[in-house]
GROMACS .gro file of N, CA and C in nm:
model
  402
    1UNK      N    1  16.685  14.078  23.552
    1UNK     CA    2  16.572  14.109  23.472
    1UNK      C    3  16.598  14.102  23.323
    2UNK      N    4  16.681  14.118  23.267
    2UNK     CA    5  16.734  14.128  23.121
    2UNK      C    6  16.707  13.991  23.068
    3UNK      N    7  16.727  13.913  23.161
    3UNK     CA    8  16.693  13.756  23.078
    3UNK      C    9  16.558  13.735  23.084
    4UNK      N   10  16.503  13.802  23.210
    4UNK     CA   11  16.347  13.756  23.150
    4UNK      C   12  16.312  13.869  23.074
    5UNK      N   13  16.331  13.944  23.036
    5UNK     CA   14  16.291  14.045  22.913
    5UNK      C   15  16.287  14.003  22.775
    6UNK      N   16  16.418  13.900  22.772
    6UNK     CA   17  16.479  13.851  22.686
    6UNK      C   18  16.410  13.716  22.622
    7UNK      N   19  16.346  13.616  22.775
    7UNK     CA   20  16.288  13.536  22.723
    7UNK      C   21  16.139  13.552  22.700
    8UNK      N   22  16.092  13.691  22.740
    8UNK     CA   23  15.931  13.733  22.682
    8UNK      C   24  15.946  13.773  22.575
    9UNK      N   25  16.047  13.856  22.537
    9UNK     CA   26  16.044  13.880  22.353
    9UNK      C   27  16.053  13.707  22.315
   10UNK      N   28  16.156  13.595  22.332
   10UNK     CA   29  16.182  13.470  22.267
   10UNK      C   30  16.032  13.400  22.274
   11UNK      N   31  15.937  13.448  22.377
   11UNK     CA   32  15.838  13.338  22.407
   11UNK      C   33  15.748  13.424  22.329
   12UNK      N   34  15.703  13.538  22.294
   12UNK     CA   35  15.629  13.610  22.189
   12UNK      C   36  15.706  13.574  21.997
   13UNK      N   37  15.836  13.594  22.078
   13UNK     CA   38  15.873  13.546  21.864
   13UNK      C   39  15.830  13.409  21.888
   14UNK      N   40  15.815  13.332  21.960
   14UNK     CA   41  15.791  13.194  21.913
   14UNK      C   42  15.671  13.153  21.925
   15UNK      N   43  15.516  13.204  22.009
   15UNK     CA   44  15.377  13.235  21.968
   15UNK      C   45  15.382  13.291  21.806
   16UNK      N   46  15.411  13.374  21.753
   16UNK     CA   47  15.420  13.436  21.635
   16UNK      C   48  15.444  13.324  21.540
   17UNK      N   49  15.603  13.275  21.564
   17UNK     CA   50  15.668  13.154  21.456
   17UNK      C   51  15.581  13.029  21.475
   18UNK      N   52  15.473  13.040  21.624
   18UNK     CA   53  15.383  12.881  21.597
   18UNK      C   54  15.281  12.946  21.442
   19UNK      N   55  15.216  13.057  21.534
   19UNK     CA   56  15.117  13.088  21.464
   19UNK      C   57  15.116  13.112  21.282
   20UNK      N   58  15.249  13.148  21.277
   20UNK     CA   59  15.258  13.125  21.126
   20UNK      C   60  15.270  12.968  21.088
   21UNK      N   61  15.333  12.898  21.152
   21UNK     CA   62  15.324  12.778  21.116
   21UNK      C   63  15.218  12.695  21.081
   22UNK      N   64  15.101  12.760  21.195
   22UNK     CA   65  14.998  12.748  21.212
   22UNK      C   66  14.952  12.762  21.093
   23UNK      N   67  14.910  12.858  21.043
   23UNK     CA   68  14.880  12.926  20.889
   23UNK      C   69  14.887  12.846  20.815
   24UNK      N   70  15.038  12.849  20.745
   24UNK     CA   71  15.074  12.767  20.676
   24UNK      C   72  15.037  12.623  20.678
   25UNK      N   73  15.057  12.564  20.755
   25UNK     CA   74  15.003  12.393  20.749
   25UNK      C   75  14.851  12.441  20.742
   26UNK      N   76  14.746  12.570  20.811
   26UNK     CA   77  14.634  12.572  20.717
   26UNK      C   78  14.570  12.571  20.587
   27UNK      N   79  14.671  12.642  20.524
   27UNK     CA   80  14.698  12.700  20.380
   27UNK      C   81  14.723  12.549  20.303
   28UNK      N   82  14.821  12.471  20.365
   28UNK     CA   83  14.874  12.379  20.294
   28UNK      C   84  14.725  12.239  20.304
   29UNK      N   85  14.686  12.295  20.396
   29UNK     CA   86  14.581  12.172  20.445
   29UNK      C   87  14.445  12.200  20.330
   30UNK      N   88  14.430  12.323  20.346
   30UNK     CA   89  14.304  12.369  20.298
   30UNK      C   90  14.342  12.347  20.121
   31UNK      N   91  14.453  12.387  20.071
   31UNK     CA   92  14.484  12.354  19.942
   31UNK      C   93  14.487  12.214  19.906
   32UNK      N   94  14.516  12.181  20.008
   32UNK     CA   95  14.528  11.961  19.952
   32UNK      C   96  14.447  11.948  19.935
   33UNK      N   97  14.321  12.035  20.023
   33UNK     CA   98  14.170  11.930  20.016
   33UNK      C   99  14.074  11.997  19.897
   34UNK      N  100  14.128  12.118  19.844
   34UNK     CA  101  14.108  12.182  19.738
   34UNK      C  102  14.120  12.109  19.602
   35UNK      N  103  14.229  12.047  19.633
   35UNK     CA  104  14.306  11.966  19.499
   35UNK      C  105  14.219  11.828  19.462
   36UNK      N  106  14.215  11.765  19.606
   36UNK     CA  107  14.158  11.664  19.592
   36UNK      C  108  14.004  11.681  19.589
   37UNK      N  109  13.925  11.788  19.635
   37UNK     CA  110  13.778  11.821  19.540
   37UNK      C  111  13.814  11.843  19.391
   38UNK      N  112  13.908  11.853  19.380
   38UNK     CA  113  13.915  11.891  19.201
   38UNK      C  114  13.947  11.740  19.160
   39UNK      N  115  14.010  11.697  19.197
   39UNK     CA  116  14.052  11.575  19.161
   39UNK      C  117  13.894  11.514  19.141
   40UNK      N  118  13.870  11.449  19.263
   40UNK     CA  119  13.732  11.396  19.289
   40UNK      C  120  13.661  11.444  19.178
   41UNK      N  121  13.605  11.565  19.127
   41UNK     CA  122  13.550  11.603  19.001
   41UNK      C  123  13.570  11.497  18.888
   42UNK      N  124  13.710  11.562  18.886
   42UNK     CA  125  13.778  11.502  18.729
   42UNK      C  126  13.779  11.395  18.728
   43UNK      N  127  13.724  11.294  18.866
   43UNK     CA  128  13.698  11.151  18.880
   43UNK      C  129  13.614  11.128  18.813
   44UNK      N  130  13.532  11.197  18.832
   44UNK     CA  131  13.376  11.155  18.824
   44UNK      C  132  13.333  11.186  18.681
   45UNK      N  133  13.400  11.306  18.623
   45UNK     CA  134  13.346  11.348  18.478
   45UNK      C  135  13.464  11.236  18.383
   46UNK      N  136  13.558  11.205  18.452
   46UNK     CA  137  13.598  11.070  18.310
   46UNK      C  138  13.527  10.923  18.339
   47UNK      N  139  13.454  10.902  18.473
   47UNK     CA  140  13.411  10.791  18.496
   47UNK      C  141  13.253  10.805  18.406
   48UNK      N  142  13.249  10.899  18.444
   48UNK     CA  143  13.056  10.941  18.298
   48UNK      C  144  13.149  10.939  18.201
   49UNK      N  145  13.239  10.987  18.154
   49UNK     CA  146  13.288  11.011  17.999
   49UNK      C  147  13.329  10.846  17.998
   50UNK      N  148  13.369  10.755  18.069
   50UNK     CA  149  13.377  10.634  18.021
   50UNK      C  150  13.260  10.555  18.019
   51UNK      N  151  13.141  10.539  18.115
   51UNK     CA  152  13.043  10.484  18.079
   51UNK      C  153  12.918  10.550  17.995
   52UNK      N  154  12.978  10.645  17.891
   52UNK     CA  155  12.903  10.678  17.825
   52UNK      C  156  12.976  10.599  17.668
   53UNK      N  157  13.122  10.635  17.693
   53UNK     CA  158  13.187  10.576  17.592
   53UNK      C  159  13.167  10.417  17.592
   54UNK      N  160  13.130  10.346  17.716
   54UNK     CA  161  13.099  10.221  17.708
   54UNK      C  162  13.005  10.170  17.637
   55UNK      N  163  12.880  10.263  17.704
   55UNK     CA  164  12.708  10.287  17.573
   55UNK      C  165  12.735  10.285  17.474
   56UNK      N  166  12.800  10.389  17.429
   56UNK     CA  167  12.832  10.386  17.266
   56UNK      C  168  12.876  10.256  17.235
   57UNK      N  169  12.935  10.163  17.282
   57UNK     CA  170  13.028  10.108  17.203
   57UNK      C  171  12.967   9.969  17.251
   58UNK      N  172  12.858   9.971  17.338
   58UNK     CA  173  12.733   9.870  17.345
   58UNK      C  174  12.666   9.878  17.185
   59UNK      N  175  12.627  10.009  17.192
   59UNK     CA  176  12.524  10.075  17.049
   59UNK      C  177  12.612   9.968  16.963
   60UNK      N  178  12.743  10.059  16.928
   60UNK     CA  179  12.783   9.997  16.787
   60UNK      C  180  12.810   9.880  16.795
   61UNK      N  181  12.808   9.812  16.897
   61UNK     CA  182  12.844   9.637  16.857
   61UNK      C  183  12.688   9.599  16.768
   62UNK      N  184  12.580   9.676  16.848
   62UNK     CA  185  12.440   9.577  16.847
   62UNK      C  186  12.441   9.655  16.658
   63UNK      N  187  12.496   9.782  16.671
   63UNK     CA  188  12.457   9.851  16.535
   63UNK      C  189  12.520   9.746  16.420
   64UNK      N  190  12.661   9.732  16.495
   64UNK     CA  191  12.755   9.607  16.379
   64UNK      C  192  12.675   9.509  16.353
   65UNK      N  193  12.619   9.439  16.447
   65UNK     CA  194  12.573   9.306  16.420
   65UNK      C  195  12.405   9.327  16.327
   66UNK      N  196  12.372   9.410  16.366
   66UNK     CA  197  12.245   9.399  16.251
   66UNK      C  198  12.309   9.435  16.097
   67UNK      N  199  12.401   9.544  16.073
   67UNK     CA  200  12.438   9.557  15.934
   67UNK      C  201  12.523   9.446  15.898
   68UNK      N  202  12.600   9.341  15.971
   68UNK     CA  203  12.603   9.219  15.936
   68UNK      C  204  12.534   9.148  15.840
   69UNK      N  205  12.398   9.140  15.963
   69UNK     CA  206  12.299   9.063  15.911
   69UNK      C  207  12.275   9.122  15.786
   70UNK      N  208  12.215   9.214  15.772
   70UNK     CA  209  12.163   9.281  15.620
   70UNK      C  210  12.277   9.259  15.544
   71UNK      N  211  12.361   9.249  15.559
   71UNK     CA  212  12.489   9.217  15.441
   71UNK      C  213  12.466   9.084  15.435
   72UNK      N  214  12.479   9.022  15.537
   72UNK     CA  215  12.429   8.841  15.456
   72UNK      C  216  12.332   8.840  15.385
   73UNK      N  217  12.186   8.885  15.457
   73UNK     CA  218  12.076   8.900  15.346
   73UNK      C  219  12.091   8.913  15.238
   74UNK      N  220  12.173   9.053  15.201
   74UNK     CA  221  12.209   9.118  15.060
   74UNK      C  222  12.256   8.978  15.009
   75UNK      N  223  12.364   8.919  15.040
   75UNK     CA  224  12.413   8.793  14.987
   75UNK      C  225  12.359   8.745  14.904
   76UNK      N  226  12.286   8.683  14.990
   76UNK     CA  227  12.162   8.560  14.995
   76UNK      C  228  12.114   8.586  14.893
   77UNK      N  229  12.063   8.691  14.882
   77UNK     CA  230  11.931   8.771  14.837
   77UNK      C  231  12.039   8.755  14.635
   78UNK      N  232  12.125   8.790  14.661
   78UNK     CA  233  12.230   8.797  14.501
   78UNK      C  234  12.238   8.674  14.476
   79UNK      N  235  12.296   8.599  14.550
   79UNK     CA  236  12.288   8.419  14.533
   79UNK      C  237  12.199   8.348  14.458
   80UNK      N  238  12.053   8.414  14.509
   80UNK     CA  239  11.937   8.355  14.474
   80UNK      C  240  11.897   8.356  14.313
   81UNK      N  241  11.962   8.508  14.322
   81UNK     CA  242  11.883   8.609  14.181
   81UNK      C  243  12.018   8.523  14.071
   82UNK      N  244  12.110   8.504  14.103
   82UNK     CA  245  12.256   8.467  14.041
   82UNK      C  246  12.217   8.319  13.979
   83UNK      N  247  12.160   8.236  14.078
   83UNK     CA  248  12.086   8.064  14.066
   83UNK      C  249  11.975   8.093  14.009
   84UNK      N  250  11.867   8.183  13.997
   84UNK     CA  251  11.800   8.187  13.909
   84UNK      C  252  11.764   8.255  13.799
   85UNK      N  253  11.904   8.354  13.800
   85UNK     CA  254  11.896   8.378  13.634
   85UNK      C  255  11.997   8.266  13.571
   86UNK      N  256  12.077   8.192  13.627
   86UNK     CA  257  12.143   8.049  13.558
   86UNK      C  258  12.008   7.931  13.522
   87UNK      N  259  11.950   7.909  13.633
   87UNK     CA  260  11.830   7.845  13.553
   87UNK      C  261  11.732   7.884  13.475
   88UNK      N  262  11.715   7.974  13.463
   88UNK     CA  263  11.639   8.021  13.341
   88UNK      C  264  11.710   8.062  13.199
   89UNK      N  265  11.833   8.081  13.238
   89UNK     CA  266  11.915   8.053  13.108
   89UNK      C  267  11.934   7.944  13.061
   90UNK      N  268  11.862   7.831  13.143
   90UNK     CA  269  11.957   7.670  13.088
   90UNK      C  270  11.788   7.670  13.034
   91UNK      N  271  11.643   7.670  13.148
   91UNK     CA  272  11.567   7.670  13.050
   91UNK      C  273  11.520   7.717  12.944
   92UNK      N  274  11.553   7.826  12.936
   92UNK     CA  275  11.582   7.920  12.782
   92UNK      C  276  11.618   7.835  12.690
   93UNK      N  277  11.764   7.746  12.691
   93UNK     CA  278  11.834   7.643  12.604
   93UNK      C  279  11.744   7.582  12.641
   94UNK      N  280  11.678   7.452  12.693
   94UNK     CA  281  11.620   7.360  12.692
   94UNK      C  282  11.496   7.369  12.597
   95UNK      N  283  11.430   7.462  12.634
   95UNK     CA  284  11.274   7.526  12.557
   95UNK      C  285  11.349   7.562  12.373
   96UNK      N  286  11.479   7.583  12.352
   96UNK     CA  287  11.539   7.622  12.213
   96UNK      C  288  11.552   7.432  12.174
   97UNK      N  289  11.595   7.367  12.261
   97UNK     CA  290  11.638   7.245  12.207
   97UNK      C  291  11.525   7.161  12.183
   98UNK      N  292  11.400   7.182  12.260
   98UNK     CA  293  11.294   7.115  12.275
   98UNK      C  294  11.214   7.131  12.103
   99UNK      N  295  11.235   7.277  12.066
   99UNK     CA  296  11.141   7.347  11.987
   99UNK      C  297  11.230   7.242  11.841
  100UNK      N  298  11.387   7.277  11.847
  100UNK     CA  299  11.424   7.243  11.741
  100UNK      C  300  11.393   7.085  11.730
  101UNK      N  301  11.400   7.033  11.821
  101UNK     CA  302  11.397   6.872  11.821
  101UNK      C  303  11.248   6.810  11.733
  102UNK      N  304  11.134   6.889  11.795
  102UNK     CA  305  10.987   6.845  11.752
  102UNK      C  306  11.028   6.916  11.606
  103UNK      N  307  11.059   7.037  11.584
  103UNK     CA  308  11.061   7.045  11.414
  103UNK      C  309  11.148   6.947  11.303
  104UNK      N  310  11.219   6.893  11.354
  104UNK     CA  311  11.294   6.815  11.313
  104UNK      C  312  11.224   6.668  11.302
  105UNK      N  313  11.147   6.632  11.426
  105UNK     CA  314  11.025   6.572  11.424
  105UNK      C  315  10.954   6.541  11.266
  106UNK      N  316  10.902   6.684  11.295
  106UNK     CA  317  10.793   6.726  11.197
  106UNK      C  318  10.826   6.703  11.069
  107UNK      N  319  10.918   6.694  11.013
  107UNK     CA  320  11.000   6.724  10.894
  107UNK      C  321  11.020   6.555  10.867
  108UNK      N  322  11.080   6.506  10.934
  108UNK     CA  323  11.105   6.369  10.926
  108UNK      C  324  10.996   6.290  10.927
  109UNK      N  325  10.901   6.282  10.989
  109UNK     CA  326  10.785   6.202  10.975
  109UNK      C  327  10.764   6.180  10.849
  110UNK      N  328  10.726   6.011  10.821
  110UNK     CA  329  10.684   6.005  10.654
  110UNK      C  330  10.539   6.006  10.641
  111UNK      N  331  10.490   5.990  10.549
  111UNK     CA  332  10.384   5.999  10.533
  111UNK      C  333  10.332   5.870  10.507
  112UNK      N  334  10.174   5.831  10.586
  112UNK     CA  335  10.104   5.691  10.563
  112UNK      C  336  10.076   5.615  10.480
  113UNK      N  337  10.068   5.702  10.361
  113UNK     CA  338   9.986   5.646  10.254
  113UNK      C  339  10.088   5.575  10.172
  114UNK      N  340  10.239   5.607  10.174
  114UNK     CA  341  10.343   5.587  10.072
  114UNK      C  342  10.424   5.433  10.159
  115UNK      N  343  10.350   5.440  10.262
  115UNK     CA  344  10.419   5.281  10.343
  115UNK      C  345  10.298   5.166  10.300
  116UNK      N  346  10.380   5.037  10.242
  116UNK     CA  347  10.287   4.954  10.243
  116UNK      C  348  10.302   4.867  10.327
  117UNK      N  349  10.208   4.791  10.391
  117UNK     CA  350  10.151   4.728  10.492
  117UNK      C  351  10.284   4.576  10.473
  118UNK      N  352  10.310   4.498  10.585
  118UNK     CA  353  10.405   4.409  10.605
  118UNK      C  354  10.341   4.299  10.646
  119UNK      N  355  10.329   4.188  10.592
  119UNK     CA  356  10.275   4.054  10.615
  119UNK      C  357  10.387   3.998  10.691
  120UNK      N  358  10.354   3.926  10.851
  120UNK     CA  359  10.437   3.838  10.916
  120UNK      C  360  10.426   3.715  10.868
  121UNK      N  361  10.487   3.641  10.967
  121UNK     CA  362  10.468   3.452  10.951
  121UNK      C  363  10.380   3.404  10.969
  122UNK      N  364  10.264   3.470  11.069
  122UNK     CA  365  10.151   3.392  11.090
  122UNK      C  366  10.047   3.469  10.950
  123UNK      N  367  10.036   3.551  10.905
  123UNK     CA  368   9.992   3.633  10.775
  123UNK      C  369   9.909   3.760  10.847
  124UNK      N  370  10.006   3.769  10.954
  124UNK     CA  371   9.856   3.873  11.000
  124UNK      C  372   9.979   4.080  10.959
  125UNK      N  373   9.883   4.117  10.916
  125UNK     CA  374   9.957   4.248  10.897
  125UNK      C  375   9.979   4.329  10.991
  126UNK      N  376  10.127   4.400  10.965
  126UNK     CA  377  10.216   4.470  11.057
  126UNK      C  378  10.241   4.599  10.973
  127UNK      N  379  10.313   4.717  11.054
  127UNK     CA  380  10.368   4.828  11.004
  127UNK      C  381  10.268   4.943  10.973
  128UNK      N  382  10.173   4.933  11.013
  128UNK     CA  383  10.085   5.078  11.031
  128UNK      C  384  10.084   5.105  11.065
  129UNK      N  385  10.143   5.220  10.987
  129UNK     CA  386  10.143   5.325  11.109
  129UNK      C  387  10.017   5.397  11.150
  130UNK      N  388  10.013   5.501  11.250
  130UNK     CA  389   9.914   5.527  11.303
  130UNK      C  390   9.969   5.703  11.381
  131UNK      N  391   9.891   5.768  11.285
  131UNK     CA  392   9.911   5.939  11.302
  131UNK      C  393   9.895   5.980  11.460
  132UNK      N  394   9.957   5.983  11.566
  132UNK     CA  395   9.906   6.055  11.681
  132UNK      C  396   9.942   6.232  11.713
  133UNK      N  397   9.994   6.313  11.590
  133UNK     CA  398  10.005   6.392  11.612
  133UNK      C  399   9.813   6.502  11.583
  134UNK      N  400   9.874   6.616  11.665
  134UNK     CA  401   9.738   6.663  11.637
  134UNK      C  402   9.755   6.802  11.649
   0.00000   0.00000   0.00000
């Protein structure tokens, strides 16, 4: 009898040593799948935190490319004003050279009465002048 006494205590410690085992690989089971719901989370909130960071960075391309544009405009827009305050500075000079030229004109012109008339070869008269200013 001593040995089977012996092997009902061994067959109760070893129900006991399953049943903790038992436990444990529950514990260990139930924590993995704990981890990996957390995980799974932290999946999901950097996969939104990246396609939000993607949006953004849709935004600022389209944002880049229009302040582009308005910076060429601006360009353009200086270019224009740059070419036409150069031509209006040259016509500025032109309208100064024009003015001095006719007074110089004016000044030089002789007068009709002090020219006398020029007989050609056939006798017909030449050199009258003839006033078209007005």
């Amino acid at each position: 009898m001593p040995v089977t006494s012996t092997s009902g205590v061994q067959s109760a410690g070893s129900g006991i040593w399953l049943q903790i085992q038992q436990q444990q690989a529950q514990r260990s089971a139930d924590q993995a799948d704990q981890r990996a719901r957390s995980l799974q989370m932290r999946a999901r909130e950097a996969q939104s935190a990246a396609d939000q960071a993607q949006e953004t960075a849709r935004s600022l391309e389209v944002q880049s490319g229009q302040a582009q544009s308005e910076a060429n405009s601006a360009k353009l827009g200086l270019a224009a004003q740059a070419a036409l305050g150069k031509i209006q500075t040259q016509l500025s000079g032109l309208r100064e050279q024009i003015g001095v030229a006719l007074a110089a004109q004016k000044v030089v012109q002789p007068v009709a009465e002090s020219v006398a008339p020029v007989i050609n070869d056939l006798g017909q008269q030449t050199g009258t002048l003839v006033n078209v200013t007005a």
